[in-house]
mmCIF file of C-alpha atoms in Angstrom:
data_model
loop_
_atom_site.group_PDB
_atom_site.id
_atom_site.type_symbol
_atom_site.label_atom_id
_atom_site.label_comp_id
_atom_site.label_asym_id
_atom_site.label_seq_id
_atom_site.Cartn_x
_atom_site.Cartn_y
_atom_site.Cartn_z
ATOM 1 C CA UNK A 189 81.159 78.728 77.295
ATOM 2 C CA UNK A 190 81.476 77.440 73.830
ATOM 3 C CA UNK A 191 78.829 74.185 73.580
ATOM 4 C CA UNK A 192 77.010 73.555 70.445
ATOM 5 C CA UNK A 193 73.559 73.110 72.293
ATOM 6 C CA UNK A 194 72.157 76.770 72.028
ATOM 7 C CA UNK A 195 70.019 75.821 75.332
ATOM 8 C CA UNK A 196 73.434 75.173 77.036
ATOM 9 C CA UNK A 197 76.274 77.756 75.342
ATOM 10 C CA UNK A 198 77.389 80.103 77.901
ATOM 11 C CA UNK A 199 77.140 84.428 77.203
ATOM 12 C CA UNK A 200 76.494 87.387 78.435
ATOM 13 C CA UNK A 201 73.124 87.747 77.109
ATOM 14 C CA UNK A 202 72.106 84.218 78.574
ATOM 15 C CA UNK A 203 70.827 83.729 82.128
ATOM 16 C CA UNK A 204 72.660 81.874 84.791
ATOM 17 C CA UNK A 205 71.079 78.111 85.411
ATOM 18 C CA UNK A 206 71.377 75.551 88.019
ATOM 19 C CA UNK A 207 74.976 73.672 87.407
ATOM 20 C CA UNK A 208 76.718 76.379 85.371
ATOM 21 C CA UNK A 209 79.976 77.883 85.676
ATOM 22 C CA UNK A 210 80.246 81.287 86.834
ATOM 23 C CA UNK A 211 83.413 83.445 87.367
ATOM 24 C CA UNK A 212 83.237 85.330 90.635
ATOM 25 C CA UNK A 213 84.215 88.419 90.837
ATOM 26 C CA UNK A 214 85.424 90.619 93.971
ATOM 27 C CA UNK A 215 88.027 92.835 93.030
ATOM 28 C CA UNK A 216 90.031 93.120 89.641
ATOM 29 C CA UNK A 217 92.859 91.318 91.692
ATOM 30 C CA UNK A 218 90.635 88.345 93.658
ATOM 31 C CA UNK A 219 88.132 85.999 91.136
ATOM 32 C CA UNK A 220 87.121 82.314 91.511
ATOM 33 C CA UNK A 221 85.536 79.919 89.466
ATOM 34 C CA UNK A 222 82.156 78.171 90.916
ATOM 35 C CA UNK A 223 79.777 75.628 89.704
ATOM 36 C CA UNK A 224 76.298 77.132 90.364
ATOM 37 C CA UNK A 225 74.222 74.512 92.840
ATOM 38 C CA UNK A 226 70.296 75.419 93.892
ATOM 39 C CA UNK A 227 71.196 75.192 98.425
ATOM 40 C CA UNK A 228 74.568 76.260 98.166
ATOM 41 C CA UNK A 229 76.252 79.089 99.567
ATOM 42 C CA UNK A 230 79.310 81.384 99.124
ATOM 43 C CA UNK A 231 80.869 82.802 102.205
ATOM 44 C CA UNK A 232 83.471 85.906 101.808
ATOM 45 C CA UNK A 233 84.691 88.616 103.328
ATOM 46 C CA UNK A 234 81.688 90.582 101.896
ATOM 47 C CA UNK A 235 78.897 88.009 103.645
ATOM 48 C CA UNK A 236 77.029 85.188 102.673
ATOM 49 C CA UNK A 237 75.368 84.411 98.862
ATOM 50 C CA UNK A 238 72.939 82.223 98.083
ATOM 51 C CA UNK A 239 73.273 80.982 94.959
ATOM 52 C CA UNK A 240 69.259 80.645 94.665
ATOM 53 C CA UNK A 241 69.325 84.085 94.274
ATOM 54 C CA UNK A 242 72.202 83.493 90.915
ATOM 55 C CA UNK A 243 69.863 81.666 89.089
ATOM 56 C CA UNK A 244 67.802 83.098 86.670
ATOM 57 C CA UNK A 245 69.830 86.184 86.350
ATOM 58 C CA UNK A 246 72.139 87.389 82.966
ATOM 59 C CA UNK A 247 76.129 87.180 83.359
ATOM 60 C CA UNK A 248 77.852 90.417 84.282
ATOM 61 C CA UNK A 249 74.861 91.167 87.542
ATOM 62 C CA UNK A 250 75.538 92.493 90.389
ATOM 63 C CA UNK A 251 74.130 90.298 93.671
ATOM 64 C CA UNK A 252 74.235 91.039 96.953
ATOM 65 C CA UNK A 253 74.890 89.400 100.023
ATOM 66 C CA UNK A 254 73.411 89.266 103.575
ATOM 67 C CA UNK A 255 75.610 91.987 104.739
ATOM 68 C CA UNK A 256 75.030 94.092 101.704
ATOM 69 C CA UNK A 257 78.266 93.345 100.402
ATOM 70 C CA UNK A 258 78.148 92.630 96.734
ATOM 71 C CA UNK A 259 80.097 90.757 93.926
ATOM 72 C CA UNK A 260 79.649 90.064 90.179
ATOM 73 C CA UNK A 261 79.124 87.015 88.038
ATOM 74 C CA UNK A 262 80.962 86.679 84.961
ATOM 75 C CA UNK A 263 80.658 84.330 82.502
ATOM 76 C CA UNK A 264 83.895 81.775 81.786
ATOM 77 C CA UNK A 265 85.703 83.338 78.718
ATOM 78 C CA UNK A 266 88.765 82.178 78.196
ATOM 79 C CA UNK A 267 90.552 85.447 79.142
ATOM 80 C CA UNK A 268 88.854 85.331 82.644
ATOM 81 C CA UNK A 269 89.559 81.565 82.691
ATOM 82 C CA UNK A 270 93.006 81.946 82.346
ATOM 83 C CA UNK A 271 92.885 83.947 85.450
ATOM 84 C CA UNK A 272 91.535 81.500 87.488
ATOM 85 C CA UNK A 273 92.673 78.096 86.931
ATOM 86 C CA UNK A 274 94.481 75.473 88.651
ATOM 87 C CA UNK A 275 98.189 75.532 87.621
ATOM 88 C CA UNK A 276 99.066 72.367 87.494
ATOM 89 C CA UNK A 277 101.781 73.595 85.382
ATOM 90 C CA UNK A 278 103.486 76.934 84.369
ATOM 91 C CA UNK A 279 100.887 78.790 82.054
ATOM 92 C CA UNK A 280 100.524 81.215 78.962
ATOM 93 C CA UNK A 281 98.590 84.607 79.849
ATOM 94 C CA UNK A 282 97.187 86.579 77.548
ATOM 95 C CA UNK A 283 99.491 89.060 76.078
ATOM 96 C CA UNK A 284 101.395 85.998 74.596
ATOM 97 C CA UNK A 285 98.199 84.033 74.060
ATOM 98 C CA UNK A 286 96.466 86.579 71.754
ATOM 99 C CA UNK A 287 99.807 87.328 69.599
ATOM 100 C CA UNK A 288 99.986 83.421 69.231
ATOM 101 C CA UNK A 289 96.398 83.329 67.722
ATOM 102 C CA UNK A 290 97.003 86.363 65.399
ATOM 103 C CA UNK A 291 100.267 85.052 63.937
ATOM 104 C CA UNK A 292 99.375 81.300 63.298
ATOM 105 C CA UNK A 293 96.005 82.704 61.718
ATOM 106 C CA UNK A 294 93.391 80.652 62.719
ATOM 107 C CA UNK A 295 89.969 81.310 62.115
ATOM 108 C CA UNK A 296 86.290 79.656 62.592
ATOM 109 C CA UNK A 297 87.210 75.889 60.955
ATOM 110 C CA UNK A 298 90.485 75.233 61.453
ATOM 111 C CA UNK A 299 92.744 72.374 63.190
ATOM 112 C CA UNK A 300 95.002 72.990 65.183
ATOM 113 C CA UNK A 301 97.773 70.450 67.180
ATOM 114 C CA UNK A 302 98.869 71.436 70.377
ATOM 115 C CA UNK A 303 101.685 69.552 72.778
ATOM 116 C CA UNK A 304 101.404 69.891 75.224
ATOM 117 C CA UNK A 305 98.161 70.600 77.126
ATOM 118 C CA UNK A 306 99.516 71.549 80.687
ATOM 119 C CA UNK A 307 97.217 73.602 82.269
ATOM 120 C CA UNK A 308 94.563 74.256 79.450
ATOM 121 C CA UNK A 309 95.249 78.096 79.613
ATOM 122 C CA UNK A 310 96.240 78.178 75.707
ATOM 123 C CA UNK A 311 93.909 75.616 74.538
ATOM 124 C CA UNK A 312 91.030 77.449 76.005
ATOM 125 C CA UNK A 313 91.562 80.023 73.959
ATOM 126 C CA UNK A 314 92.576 77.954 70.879
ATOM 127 C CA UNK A 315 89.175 76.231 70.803
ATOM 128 C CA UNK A 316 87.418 79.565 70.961
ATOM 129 C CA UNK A 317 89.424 80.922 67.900
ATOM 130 C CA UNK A 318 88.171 77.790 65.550
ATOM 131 C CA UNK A 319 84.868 77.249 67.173
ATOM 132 C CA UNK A 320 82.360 76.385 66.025
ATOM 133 C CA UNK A 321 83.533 74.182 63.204
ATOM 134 C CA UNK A 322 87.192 73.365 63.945
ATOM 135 C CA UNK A 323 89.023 71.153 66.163
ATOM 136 C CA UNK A 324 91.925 71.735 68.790
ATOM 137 C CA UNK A 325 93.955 68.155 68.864
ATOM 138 C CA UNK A 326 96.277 68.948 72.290
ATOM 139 C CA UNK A 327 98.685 66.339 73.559
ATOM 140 C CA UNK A 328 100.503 65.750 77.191
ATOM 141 C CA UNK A 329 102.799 62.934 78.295
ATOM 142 C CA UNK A 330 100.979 63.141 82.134
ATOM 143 C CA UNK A 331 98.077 61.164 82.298
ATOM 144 C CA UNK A 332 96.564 62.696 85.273
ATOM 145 C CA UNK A 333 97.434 66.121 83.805
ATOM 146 C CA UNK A 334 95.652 65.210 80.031
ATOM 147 C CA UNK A 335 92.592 63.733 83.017
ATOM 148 C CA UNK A 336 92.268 67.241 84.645
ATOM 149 C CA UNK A 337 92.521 68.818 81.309
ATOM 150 C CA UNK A 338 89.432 66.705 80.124
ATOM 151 C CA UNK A 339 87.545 68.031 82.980
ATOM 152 C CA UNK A 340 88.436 71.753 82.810
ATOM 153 C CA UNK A 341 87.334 71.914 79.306
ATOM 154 C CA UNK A 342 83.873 70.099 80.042
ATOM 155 C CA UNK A 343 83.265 72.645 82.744
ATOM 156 C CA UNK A 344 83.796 75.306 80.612
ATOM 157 C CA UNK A 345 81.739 74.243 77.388
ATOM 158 C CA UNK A 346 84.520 72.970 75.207
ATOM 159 C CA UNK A 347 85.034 69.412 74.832
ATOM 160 C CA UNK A 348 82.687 69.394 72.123
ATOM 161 C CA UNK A 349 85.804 71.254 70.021
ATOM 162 C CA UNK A 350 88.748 69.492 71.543
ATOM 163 C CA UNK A 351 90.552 66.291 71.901
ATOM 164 C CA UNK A 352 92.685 65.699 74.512
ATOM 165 C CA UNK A 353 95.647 62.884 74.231
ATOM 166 C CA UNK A 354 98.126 61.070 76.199
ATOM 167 C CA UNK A 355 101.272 60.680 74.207
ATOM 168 C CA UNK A 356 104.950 61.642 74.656
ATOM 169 C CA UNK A 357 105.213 64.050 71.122
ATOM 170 C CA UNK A 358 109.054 64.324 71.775
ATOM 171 C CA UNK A 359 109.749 60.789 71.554
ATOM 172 C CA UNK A 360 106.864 59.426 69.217
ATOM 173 C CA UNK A 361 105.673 62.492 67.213
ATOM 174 C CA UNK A 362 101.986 63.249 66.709
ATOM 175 C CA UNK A 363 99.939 60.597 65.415
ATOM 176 C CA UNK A 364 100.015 59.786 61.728
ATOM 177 C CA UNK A 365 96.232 59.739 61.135
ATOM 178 C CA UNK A 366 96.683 63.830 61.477
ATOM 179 C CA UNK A 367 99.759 63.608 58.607
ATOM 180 C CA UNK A 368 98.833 66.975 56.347
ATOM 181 C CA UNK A 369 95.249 67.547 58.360
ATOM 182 C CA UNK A 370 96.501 70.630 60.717
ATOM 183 C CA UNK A 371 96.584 74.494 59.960
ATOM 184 C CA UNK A 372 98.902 75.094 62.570
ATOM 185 C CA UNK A 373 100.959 73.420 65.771
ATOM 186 C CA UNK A 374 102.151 75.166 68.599
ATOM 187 C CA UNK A 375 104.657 73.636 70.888
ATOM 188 C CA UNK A 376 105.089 73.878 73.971
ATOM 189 C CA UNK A 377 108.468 71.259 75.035
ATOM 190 C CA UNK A 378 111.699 71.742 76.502
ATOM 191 C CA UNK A 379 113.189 70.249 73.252
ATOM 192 C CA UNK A 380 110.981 71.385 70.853
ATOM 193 C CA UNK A 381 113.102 70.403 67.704
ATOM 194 C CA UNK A 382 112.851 66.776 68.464
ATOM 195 C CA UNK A 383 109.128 67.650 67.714
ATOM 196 C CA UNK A 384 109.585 69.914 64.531
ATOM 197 C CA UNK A 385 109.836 66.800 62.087
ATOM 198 C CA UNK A 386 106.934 65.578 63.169
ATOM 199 C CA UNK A 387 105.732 68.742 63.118
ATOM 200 C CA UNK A 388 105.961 69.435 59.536
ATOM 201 C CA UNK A 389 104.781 66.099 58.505
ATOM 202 C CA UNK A 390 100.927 67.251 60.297
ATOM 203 C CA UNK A 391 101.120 70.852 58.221
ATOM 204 C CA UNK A 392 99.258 71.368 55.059
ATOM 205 C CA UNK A 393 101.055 73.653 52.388
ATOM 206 C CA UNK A 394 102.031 76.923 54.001
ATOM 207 C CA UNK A 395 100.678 76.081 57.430
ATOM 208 C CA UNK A 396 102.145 77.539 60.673
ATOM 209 C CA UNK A 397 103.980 76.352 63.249
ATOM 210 C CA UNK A 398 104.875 78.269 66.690
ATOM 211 C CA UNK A 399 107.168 77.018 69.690
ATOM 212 C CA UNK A 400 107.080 78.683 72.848
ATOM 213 C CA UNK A 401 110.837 78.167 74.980
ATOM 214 C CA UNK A 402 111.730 80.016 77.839
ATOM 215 C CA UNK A 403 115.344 80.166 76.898
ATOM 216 C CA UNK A 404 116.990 81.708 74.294
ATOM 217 C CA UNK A 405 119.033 78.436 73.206
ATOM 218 C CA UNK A 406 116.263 76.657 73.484
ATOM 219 C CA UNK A 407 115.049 79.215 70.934
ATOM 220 C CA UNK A 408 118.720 78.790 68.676
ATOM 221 C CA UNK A 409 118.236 75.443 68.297
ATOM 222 C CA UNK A 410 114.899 75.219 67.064
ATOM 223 C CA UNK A 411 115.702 77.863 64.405
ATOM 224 C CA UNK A 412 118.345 75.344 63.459
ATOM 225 C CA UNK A 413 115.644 72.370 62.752
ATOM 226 C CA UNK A 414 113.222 74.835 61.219
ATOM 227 C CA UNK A 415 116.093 75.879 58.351
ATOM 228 C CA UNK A 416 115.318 72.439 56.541
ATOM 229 C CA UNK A 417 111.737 72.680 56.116
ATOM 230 C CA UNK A 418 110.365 76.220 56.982
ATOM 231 C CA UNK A 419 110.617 79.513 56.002
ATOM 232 C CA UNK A 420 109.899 83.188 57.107
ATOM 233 C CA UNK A 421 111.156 82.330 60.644
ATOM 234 C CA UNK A 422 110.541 84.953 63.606
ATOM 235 C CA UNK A 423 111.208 85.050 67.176
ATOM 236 C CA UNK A 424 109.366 87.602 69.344
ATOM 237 C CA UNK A 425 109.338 88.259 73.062
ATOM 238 C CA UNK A 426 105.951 89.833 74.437
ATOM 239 C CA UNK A 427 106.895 92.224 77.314
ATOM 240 C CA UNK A 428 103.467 93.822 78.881
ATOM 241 C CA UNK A 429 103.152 96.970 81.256
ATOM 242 C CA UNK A 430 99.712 97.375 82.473
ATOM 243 C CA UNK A 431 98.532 100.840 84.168
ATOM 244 C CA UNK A 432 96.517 102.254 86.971
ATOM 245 C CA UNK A 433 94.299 105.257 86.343
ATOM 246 C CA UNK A 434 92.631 106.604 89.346
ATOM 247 C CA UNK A 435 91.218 110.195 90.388
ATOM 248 C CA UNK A 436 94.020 111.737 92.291
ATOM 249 C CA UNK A 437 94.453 115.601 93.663
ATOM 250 C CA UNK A 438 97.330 117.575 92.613
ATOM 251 C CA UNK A 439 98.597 121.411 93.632
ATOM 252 C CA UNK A 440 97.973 124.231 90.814
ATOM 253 C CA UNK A 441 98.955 127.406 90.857
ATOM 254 C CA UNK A 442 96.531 130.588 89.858
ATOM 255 C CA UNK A 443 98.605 133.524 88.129
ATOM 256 C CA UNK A 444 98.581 135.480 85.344
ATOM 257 C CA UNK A 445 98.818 132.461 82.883
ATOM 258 C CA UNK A 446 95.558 131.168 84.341
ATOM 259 C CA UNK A 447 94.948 127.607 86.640
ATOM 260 C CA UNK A 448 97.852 124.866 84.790
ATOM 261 C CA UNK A 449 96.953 121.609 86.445
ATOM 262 C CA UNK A 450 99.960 120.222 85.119
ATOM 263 C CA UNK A 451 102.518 122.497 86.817
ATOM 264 C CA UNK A 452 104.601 121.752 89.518
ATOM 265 C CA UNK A 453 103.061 122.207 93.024
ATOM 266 C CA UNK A 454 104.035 125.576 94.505
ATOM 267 C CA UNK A 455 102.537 128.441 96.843
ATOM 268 C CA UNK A 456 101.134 131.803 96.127
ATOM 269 C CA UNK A 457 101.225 134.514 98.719
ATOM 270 C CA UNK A 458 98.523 136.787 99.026
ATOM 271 C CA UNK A 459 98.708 140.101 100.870
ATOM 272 C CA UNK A 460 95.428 140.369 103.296
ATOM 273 C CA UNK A 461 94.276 143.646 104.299
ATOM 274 C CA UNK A 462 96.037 143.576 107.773
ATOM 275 C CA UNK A 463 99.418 143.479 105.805
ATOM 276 C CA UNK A 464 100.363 140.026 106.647
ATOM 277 C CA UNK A 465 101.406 137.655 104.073
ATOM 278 C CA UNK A 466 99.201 134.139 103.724
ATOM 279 C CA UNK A 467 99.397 130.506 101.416
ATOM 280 C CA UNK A 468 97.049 129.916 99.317
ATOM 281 C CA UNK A 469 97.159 127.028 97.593
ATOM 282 C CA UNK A 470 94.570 125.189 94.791
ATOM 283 C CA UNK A 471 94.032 121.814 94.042
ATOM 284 C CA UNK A 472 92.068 120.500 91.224
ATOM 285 C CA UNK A 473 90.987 116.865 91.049
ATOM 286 C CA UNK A 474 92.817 114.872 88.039
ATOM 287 C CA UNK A 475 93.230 111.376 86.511
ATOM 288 C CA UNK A 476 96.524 109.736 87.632
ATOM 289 C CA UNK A 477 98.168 107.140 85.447
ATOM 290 C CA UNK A 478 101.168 104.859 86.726
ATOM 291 C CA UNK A 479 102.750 101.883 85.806
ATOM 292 C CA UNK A 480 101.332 98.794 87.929
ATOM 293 C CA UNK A 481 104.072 98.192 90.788
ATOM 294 C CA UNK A 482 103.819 94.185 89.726
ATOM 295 C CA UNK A 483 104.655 94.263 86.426
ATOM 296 C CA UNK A 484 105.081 90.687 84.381
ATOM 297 C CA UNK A 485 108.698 90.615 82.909
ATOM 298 C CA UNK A 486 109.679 87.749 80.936
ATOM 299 C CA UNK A 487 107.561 84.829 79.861
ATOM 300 C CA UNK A 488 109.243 83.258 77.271
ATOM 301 C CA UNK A 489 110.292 83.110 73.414
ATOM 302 C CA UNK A 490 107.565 82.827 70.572
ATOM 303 C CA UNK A 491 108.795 81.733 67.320
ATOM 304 C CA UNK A 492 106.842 80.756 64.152
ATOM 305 C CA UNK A 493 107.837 79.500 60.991
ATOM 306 C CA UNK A 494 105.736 78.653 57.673
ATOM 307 C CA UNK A 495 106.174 75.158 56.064
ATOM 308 C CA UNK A 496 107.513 75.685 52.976
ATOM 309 C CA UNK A 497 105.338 75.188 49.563
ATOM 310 C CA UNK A 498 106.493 72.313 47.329
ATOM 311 C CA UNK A 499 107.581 73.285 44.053
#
């Protein structure tokens, strides 16, 4: 997605080769991640694909199977990657993930600390933000989980941009060799303000720190830690409502004010010449918006504070 070697960095203007990653997709509902291979096959619903007939071929095409079904290959970006992970733990998603990059600022070159890794859905999008020049440090306590972590990001192009540690950050703190080397740190603990010392020791002057807590006095008592070193402390909750918009047909009514899509759905009689009274009803085709029946409700607490300058 993201690797330094121009003959190997994922787009959608590069064509798919033989060992790449490629998201699949069916339906805006239904995608899966697959590793292209030269003799293998994927078998759907929709028929069989050869993935022979992948290769050579830009991200975003349209293929085709045996049956003439037909699917699309997407390159791995870390908004589609989010999507289709393994969640080895509970994840961030992308309303929350995009407001945490805008608000601790991070641009090409920057270093950010991360605890802790879980599934890789933030970091993902972390080491995109300070590609190609900066460096995402991210720490879990689970070995096997900081393991699968190591190999999700080499699938997807990143390793070269982050570094992936085992170490309990609640009980020991990050490491001191990255005392006053990080932009930002985003937490992600169940008792984040045993981390917030620590924390602020890894900040340069007037960096940014963000915890994520799905409870509110999780939230309280990290504000309380913050007080003694931080300033300009915010909590926000992200609450999304997505839409569908589809072509729909709805009743109009033909009178003197002329056709009103819009109006309520009634009849108009019409007098034939045999006397006899008859509907007539008109329907124009229109673009339907609801809210999506599964809306996401609550994810969880964002707060962010900015180490204080010394005077």
């Amino acid at each position: 997605m993201l690797a330094i070697d121009p003959a190997k960095k994922l787009s959608f203007t590069r064509c798919i080769s033989d060992g790449d990653l490629v998201i699949v997709y069916e339906r805006h509902d239904h995608m899966k991640a697959i590793k292209v291979c030269e003799g293998s096959v994927l078998q759907n619903r929709f028929g069989v694909f050869k993935h022979s007939d992948w290769i050579g071929k830009p991200f975003g095409t349209k293929v085709f199977s045996n049956k003439g079904g037909f699917v699309y290959l997407l390159a791995p970006t870390p908004e589609l990657w989010t999507l289709v992970l393994s969640h080895r733990t509970q994840i961030l998603y992308i309303a929350d993930i995009s407001f945490v990059i805008m608000y601790l600022e991070l641009v090409p070159g920057c270093v950010v600390l991360e605890s802790g890794t879980g599934s890789g859905s933030l970091t993902t999008s972390l080491a995109r933000a300070v590609a190609p020049t900066g460096r995402v440090y991210t720490f879990d306590f689970h070995e096997q989980r900081a393991a699968s972590a190591r190999e999700d990001f080499e699938k997807t192009g990143l390793s070269n941009f982050v570094t992936v540690g085992v170490r309990d950050i609640q009980g020991e703190g990050f490491p001191d060799e990255l005392s006053g080397m990080a932009d930002s740190v985003f937490l992600d603990l169940p008792q984040p303000w045993l981390a917030i010392p620590s924390a602020a020791k890894m900040l340069k002057q007037d960096g940014v720190l963000c915890s994520f807590s799905p409870c509110i006095e999780q939230v309280q008592r990290a504000c309380e830690t913050l007080r003694s070193n931080f300033a300009d402390i915010r909590t926000f909750e992200i609450l999304l409502r997505t839409y569908e918009v589809r072509e729909g047909k709805m009743e109009s009514c033909q009178g003197d004010e002329g056709l009103s899509p819009l109006a309520l759905p009634r009849k108009r009689r019409q007098r034939t010449s045999e006397g006899s009274n008859v509907e007539e009803n008109s329907r124009s085709s229109v673009a339907i918006a609801r809210p999506c029946s599964e809306a996401k409700g609550h994810t969880g607490y964002l707060t962010f504070a900015r180490l204080k300058c010394l005077s």
